[in-house]
Short mmCIF file of C-alpha atoms and ligand atoms in Angstrom, two decimals:
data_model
loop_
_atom_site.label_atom_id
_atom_site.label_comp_id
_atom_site.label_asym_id
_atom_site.label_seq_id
_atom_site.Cartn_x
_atom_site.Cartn_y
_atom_site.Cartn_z
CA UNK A 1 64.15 119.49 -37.01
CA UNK A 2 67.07 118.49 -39.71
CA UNK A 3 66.26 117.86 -43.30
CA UNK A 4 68.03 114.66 -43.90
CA UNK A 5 69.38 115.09 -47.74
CA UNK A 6 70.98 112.00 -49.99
CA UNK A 7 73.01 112.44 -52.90
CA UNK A 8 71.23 112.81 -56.19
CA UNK A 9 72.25 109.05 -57.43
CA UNK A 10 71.33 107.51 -54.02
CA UNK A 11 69.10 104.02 -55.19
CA UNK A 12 66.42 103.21 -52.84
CA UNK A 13 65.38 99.38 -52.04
CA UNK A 14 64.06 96.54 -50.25
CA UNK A 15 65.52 93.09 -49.58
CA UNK A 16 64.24 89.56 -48.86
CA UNK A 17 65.38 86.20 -49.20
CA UNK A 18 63.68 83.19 -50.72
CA UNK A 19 63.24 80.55 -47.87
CA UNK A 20 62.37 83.15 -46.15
CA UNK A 21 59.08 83.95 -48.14
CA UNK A 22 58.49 81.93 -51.03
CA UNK A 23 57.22 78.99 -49.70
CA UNK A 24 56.20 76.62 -52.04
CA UNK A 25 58.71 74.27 -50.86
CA UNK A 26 57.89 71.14 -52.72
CA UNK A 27 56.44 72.60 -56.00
CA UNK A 28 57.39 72.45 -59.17
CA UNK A 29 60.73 70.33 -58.45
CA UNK A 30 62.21 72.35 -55.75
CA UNK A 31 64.57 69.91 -53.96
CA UNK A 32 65.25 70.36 -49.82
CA UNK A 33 67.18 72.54 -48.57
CA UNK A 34 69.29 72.58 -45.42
CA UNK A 35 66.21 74.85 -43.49
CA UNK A 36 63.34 71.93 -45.03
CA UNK A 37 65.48 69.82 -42.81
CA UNK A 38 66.67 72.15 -39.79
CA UNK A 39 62.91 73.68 -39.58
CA UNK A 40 61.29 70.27 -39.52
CA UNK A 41 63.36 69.34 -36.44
CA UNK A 42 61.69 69.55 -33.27
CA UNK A 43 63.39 72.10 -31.02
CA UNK A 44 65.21 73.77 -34.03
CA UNK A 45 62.90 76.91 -34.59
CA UNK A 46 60.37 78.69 -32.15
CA UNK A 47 57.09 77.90 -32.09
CA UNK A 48 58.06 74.45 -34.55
CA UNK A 49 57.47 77.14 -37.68
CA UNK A 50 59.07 76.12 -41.29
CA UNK A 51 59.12 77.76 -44.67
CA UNK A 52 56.84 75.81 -46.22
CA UNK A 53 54.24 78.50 -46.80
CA UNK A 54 55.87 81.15 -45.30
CA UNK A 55 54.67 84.10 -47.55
CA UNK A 56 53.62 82.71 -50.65
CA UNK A 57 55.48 84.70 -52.07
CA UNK A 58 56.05 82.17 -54.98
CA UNK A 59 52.57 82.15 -55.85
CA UNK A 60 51.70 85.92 -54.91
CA UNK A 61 54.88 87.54 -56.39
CA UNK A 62 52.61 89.54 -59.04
CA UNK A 63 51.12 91.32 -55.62
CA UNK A 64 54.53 91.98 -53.82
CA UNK A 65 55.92 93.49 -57.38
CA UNK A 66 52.87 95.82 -56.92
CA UNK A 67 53.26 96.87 -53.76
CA UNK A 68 56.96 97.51 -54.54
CA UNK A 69 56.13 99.53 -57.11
CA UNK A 70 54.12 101.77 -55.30
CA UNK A 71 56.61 102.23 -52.70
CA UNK A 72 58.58 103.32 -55.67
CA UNK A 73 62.29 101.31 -54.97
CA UNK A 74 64.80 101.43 -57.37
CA UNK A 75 66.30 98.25 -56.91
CA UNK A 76 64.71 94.81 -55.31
CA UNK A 77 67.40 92.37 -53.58
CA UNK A 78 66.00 88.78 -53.27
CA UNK A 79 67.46 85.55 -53.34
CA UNK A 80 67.38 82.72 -55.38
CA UNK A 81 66.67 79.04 -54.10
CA UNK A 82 69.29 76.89 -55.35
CA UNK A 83 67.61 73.61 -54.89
CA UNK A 84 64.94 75.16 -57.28
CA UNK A 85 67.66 75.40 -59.63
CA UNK A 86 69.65 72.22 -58.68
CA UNK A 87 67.25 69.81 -56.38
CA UNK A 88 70.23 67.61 -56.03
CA UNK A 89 73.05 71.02 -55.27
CA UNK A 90 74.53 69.83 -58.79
CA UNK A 91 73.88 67.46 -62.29
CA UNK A 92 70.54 67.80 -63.60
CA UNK A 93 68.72 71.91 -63.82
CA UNK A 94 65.31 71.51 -62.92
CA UNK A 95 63.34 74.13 -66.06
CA UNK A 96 60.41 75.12 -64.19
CA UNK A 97 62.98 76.33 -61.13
CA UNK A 98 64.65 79.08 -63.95
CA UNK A 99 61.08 79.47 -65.50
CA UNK A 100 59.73 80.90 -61.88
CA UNK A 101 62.83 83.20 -61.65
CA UNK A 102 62.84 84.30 -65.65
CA UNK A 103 58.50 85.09 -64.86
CA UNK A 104 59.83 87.03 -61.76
CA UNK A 105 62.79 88.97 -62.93
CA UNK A 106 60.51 90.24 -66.05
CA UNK A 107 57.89 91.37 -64.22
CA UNK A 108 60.54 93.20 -62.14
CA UNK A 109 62.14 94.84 -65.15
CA UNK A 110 58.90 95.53 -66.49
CA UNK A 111 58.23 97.53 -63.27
CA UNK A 112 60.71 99.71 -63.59
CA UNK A 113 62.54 97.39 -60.92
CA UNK A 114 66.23 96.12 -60.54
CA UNK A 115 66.80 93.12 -59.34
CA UNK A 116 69.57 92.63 -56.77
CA UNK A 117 70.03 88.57 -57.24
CA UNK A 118 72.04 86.81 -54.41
CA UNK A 119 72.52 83.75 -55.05
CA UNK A 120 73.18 82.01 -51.70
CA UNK A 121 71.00 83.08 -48.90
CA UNK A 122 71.50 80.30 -46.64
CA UNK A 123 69.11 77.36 -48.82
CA UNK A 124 71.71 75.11 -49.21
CA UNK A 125 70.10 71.68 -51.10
CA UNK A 126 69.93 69.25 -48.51
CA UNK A 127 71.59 66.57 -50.89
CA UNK A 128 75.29 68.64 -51.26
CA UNK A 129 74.54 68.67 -46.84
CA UNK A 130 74.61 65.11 -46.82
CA UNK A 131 78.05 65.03 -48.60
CA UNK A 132 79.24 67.59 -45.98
CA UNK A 133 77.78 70.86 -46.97
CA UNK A 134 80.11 73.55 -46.91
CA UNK A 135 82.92 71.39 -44.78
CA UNK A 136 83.41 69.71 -48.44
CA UNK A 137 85.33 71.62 -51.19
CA UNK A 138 83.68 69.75 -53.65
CA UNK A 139 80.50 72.07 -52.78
CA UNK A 140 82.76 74.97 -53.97
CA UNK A 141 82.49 73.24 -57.20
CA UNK A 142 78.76 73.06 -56.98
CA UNK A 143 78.45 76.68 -55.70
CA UNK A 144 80.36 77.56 -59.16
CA UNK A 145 78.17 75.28 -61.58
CA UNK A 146 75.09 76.81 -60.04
CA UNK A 147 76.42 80.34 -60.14
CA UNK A 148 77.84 80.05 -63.88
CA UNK A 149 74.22 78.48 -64.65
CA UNK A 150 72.38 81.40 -63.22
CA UNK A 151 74.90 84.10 -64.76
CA UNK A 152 74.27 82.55 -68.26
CA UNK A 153 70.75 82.12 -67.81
CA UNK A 154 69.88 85.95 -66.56
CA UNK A 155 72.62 87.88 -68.77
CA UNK A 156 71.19 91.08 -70.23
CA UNK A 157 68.55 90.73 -66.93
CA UNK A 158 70.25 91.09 -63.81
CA UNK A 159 72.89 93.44 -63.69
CA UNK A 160 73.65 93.21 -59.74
CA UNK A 161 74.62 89.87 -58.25
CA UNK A 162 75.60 89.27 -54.72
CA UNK A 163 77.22 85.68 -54.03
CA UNK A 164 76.84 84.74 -50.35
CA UNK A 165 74.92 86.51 -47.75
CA UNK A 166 76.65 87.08 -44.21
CA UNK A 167 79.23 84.69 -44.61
CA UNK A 168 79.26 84.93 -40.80
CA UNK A 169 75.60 83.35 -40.67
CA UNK A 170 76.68 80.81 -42.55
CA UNK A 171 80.12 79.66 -40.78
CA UNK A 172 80.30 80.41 -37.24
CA UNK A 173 76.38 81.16 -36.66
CA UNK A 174 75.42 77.95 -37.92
CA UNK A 175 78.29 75.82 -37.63
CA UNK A 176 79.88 77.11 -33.97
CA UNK A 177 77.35 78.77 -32.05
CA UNK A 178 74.96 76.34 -33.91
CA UNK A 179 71.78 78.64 -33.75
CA UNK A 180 71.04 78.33 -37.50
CA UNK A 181 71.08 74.86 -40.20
CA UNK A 182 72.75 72.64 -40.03
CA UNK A 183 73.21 73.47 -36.65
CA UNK A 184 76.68 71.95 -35.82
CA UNK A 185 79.13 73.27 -32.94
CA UNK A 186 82.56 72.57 -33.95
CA UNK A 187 84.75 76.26 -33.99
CA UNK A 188 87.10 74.24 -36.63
CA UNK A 189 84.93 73.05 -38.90
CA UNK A 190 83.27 76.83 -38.70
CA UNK A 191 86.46 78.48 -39.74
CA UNK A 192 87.20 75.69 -42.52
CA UNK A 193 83.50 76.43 -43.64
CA UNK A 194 84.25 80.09 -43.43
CA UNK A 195 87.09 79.42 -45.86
CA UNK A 196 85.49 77.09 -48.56
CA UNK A 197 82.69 80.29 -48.83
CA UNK A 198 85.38 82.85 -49.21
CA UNK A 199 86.93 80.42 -52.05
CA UNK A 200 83.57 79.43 -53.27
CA UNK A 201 82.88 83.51 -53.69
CA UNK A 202 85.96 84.39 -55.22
CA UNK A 203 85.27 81.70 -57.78
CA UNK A 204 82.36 82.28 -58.54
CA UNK A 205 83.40 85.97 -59.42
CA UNK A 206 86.51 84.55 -61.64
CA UNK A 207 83.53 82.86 -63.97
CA UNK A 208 81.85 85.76 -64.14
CA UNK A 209 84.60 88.17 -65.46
CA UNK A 210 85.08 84.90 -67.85
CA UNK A 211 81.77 84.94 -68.97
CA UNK A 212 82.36 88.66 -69.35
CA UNK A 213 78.64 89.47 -67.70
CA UNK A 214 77.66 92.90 -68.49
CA UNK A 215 76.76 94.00 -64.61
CA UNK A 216 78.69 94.16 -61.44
CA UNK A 217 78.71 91.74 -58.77
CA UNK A 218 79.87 91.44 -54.90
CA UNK A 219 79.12 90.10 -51.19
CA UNK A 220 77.02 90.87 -48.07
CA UNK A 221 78.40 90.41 -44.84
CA UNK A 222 76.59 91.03 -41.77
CA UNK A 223 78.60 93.64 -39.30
CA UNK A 224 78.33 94.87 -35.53
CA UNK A 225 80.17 97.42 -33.46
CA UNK A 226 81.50 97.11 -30.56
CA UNK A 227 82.85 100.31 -28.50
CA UNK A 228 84.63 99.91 -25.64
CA UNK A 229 83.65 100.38 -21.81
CA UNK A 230 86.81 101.96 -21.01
CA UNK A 231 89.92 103.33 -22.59
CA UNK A 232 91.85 100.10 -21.30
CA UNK A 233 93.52 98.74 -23.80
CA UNK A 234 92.14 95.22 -22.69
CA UNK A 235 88.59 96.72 -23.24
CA UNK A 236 89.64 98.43 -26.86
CA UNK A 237 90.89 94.73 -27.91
CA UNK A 238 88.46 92.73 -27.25
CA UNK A 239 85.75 94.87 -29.22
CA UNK A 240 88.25 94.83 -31.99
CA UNK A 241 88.20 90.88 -31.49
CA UNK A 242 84.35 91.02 -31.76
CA UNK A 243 84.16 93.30 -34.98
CA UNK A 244 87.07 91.09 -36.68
CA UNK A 245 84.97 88.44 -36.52
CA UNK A 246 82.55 89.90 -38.52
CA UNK A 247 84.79 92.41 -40.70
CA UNK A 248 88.24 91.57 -41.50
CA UNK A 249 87.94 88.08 -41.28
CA UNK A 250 85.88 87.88 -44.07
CA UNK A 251 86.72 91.38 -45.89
CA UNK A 252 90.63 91.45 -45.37
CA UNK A 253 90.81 87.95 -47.76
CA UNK A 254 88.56 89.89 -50.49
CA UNK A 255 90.69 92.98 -50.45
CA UNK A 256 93.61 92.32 -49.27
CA UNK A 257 94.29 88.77 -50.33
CA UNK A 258 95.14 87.57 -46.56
CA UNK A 259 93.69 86.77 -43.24
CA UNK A 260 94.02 89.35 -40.21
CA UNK A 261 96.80 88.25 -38.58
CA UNK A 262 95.76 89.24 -35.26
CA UNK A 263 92.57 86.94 -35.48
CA UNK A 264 94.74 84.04 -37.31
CA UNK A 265 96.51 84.28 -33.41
CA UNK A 266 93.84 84.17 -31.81
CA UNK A 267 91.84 81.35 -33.21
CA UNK A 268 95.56 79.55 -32.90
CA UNK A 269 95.58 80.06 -29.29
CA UNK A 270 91.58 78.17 -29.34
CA UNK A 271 93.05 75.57 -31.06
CA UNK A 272 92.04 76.25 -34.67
CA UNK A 273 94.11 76.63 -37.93
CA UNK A 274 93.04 77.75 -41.26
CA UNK A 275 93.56 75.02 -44.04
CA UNK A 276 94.54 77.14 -46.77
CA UNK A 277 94.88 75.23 -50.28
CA UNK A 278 97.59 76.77 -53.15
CA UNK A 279 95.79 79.34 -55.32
CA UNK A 280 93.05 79.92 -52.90
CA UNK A 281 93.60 82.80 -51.73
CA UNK A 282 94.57 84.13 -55.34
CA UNK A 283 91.06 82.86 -55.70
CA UNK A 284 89.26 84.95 -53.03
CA UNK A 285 91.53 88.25 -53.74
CA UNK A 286 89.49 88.89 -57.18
CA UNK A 287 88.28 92.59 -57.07
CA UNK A 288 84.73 93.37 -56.63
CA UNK A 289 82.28 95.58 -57.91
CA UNK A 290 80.53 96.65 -55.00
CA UNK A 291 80.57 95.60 -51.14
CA UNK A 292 76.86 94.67 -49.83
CA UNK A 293 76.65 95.91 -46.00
CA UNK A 294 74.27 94.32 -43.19
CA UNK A 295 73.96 96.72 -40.36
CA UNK A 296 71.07 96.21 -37.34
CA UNK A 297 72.76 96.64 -34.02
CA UNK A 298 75.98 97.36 -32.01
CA UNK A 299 76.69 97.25 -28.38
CA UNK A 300 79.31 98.54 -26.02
CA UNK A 301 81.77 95.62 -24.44
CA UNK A 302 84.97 94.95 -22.38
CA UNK A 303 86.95 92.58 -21.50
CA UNK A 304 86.45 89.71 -19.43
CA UNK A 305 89.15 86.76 -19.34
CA UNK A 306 87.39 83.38 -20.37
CA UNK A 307 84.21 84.36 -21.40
CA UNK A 308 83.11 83.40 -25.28
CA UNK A 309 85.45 83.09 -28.01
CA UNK A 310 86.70 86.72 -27.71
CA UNK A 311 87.06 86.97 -23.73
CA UNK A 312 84.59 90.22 -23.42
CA UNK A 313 80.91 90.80 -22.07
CA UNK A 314 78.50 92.74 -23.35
CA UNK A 315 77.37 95.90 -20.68
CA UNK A 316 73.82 97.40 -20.51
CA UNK A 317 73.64 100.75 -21.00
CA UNK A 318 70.02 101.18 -21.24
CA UNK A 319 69.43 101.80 -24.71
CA UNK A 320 66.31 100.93 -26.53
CA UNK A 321 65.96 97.41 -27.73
CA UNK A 322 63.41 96.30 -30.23
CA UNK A 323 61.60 92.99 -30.52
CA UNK A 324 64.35 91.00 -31.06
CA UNK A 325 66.09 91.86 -27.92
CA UNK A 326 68.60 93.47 -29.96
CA UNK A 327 70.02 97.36 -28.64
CA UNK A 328 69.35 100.38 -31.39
CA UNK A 329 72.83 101.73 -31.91
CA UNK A 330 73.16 104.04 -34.80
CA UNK A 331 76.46 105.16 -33.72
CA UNK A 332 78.04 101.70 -34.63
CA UNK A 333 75.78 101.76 -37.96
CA UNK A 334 78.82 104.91 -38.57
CA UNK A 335 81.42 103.81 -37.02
CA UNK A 336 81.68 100.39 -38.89
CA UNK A 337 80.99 101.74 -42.63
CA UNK A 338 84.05 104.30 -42.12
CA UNK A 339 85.97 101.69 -40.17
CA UNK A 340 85.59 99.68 -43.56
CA UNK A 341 86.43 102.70 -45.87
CA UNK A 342 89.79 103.80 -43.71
CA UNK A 343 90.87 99.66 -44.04
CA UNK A 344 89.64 98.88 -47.55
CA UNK A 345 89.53 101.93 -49.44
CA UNK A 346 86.92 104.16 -51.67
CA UNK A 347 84.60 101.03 -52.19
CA UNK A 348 80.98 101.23 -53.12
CA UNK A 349 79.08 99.98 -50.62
CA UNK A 350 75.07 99.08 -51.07
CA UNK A 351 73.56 98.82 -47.82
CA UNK A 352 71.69 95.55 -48.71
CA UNK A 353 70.16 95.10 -45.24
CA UNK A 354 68.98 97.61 -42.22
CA UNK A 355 65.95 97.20 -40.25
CA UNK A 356 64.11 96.50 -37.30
CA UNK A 357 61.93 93.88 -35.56
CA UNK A 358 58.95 95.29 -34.16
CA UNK A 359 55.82 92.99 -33.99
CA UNK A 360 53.24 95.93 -34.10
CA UNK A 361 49.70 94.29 -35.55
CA UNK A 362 47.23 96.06 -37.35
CA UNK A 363 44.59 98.08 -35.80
CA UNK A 364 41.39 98.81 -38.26
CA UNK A 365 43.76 98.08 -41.15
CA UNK A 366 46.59 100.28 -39.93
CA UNK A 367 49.96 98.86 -38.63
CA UNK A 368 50.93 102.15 -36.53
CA UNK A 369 55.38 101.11 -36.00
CA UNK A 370 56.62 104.51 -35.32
CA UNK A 371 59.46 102.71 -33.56
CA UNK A 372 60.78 101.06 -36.57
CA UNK A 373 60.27 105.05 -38.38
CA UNK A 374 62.11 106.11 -35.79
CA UNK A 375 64.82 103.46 -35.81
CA UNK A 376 65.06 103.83 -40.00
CA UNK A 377 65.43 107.77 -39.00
CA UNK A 378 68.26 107.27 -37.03
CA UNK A 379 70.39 104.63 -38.92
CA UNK A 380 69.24 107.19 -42.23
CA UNK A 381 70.69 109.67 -40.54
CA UNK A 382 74.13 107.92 -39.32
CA UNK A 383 74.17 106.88 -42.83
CA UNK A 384 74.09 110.17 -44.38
CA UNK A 385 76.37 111.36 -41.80
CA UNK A 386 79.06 108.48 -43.05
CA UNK A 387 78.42 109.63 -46.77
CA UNK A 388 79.56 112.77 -45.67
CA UNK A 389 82.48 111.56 -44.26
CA UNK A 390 83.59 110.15 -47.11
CA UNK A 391 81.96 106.76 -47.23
CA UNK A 392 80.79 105.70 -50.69
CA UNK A 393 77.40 104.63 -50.30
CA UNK A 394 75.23 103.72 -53.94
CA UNK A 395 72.04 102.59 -52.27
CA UNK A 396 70.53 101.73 -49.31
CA UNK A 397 68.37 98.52 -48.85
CA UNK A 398 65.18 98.28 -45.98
CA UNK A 399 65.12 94.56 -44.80
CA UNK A 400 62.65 93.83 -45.43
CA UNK A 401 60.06 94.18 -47.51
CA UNK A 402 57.46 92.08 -45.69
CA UNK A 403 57.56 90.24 -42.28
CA UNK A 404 58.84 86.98 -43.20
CA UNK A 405 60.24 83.55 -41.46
CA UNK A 406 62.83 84.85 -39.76
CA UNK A 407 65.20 81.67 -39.14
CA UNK A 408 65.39 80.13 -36.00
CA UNK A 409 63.01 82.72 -33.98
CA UNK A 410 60.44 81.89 -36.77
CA UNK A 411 57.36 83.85 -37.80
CA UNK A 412 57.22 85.52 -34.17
CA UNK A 413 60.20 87.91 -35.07
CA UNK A 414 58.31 91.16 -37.75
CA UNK A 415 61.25 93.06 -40.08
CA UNK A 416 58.79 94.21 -42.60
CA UNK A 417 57.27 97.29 -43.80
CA UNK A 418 54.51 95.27 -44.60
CA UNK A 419 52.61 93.25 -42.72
CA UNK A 420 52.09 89.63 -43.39
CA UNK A 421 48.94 87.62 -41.78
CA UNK A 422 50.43 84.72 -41.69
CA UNK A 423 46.66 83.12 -41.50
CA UNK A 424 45.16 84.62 -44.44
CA UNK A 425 48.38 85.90 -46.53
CA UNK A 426 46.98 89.30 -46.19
CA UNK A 427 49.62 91.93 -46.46
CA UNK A 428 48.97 95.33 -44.59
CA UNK A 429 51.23 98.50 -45.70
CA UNK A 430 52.79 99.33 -42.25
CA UNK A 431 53.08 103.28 -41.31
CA UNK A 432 56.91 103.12 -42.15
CA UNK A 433 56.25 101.74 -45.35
CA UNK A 434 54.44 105.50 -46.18
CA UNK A 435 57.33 106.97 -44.36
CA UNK A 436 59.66 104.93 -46.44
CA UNK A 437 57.58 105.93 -49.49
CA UNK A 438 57.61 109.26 -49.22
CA UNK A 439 61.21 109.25 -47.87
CA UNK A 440 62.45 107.62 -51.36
CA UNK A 441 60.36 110.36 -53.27
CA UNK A 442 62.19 112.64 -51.74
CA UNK A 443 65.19 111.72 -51.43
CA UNK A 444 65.51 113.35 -48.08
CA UNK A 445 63.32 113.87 -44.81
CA UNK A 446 62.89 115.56 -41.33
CA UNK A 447 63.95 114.76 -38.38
C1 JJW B 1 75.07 84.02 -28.98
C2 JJW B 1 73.89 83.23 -29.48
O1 JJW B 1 73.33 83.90 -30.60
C3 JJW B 1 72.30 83.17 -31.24
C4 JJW B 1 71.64 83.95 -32.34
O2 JJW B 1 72.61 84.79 -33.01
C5 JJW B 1 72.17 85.47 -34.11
C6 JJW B 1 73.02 86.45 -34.63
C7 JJW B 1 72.63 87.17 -35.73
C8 JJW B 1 71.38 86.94 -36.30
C9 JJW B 1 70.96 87.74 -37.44
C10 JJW B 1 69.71 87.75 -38.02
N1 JJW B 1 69.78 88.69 -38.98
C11 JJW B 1 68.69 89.14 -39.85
C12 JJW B 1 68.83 88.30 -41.11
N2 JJW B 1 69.99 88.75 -41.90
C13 JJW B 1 69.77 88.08 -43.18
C14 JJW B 1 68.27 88.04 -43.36
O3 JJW B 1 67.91 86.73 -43.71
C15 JJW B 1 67.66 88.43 -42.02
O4 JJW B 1 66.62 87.54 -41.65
N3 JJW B 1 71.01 89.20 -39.02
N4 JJW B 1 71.72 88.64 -38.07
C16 JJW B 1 70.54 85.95 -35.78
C17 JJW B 1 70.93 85.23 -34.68
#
């Protein structure tokens, strides 16, 4: 056994994300979203499940802050519903929207708590959708209103701010592959959508060095890892193609104030050009406080001519999966966070979501997921093995909290540490939430 030590400053934290477990959907003003509409679709979302209860998280928030305290995080990343703020995306606020998130944040604070706000998480108001979503710049515009409302609102409250989560989601998941709302499958309008969010971010971080915010503020975009079959160069390209997609399509802009070239060529040769506006990149090059990483899995890959966007298949290797079909591959957890730090530099990074989906169910009040112990152990331990390469790492963020509607595989898919009956609202502290617990106390554990 290894004692598994983090640095003295390391923060400690959950995440979650408010379609995800508020519920409440047509309370108190809330307007649609884009998921009200893509969840009440038939065929959209397994099993027909929506978000309109989900957790109840907006009415039982008092409970989760407890429970959150007595795992003893640091910091709590959640998201907040624009359409609560804005039912319409933009014009009139709706008061009892910022009254629900003022209520939360306090009792947060008063908790000893952090909040880590991101402001999109995917809840776009149905109403900016109908005027083209993200596909219109004029929602850039909206994105900014909503942001500078929220900044003004919660100054002196929330220190940490994340603008978009997985960028990635958001584009090419939801707008190419067309798993996720709206649900389109159009690999242009995907990369012009990726575009308007990278402008829309780096705006929204210009107002908030105007407003002169006391607190720091970044992005989360989901990442993957893809090592190579062979030493064939074909092989070693096409992961790079697969990680690019993820990584420096969306972090090269931020940083380095331009696209990677070698995707640029590549989505040329499938037909697609960026639509780059003067001043916009200006616009997405604004330096950032901290860089949110999503890690969960990675996979080894080579080539294969015509096959996907990126010409390579995936190749079983036999390791575990977990619920979601998805391999455990702490290896790429490492090899992407000091792939980022040789490209980008001594960034802070938060790791604002790792976890696992494992649908264990409680047995006489006990939710016995060693697996997901044992996949936190590993990526914990890849992590602190990329800290002491180098990597800057602040915090580190278990998603999630709770099992919660989990987009388009719906309530069958469990992240949580705590388990949700999604019958009776009951939540059930899950084994790794002790682990967890104990683990933060700590500060380091066996394994
Ligand atoms: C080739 C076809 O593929 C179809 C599905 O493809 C994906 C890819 C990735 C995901 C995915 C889900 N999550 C977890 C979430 N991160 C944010 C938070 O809200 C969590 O719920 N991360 N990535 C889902 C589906």
């Amino acid at each position: 056994m290894a004692i598994i030590q983090f640095p003295k400053d390391m923060k400690w934290g959950t995440a979650t994300a408010s379609y995800q477990i508020e519920g409440a959907a047509n309370e108190d003003g809330r307007g649609p979203s884009i998921w009200d509409t893509f969840s009440h679709t038939p065929g959209k979302v397994k099993g027909g499940d929506n978000g309109d209860i989900a957790c109840d998280s907006y009415h039982r928030y008092e409970e989760d802050i407890r429970i959150m305290k007595d795992l003893g995080i640091d910091y709590y990343r959640f998201s907040v519903a624009w359409p609560r703020i804005y039912p319409n995306g933009k014009g009139d606020i709706n008061p009892k929207g910022l009254e629900f998130y003022h209520d939360f944040v306090d009792k947060l604070i008063e908790n000893g708590i952090e909040p880590m706000c991101t402001l999109y998480h995917w809840d776009l108001p149905q109403a900016l959708q109908d005027q083209g979503g993200w596909a219109n710049r004029e929602t850039i515009d909206a994105f900014v209103q909503y942001a500078e409302t929220m900044f003004r609102e919660f100054k002196g409250k929330i220190k940490y701010w994340i603008t978009l989560n997985e960028p990635w989601c958001i584009s090419f998941l939801s707008n190419h592959i067309g798993a996720h709302a709206p649900g389109n499958q159009d690999l242009q309008l995907a990369t012009d959508i990726s575009h308007h969010l990278l402008v829309a971010h780096g705006r929204a971080v210009k107002k908030f060095r105007e407003l002169e915010i006391d607190g720091q503020i970044g992005f989360a975009p989901n990442t993957t890892w893809l090592d190579p079959f062979s030493d064939q160069q074909e092989d070693l390209d096409a992961c790079q193609r697969d990680i690019g997609h993820y990584v420096e399509w969306f972090m090269d802009p931020v940083f380095k104030g331009e696209y990677p070239q070698f995707m640029v060529e590549w989505f040329r040769k499938k037909g697609v050009e960026l639509h780059i506006q003067s001043g916009d990149l200006d616009d997405i090059n604004q330096p950032i406080d901290f860089l949110g990483i999503n890690y969960y899995t990675g996979h080894i890959a080579r080539y294969k001519e015509n096959t996907g966007l990126f010409d390579f298949e995936y190749i079983e290797m036999g390791y575990e999966r977990t619920d979601i079909d998805w391999p455990v591959y702490p290896e790429g957890f490492f090899k992407v966070l000091t792939h980022i730090t040789k490209r980008y530099g001594d960034v802070p990074i938060y790791i604002t979501e790792n976890g696992a989906c494992y649908n264990d169910e409680p047995v006489n009040g006990k939710v016995g997921d060693d697996r997901r112990i044992k996949y936190l152990q590993q990526h914990l331990t890849a992590l602190s093995q990329a800290i002491e390469s180098g990597v800057n790492i602040k915090g580190y963020f278990v998603w999630s909290l709770m099992d919660n509607f989990e987009w388009a595989e719906g309530y069958s898919k469990r992240f949580g540490i705590v388990h949700v009956d999604y019958n009776t609202l009951e939540r059930t502290k899950k084994d790794s939430f002790y682990w967890y617990k104990k683990t933060i106390a700590n500060n380091w554990f066996e394994y």
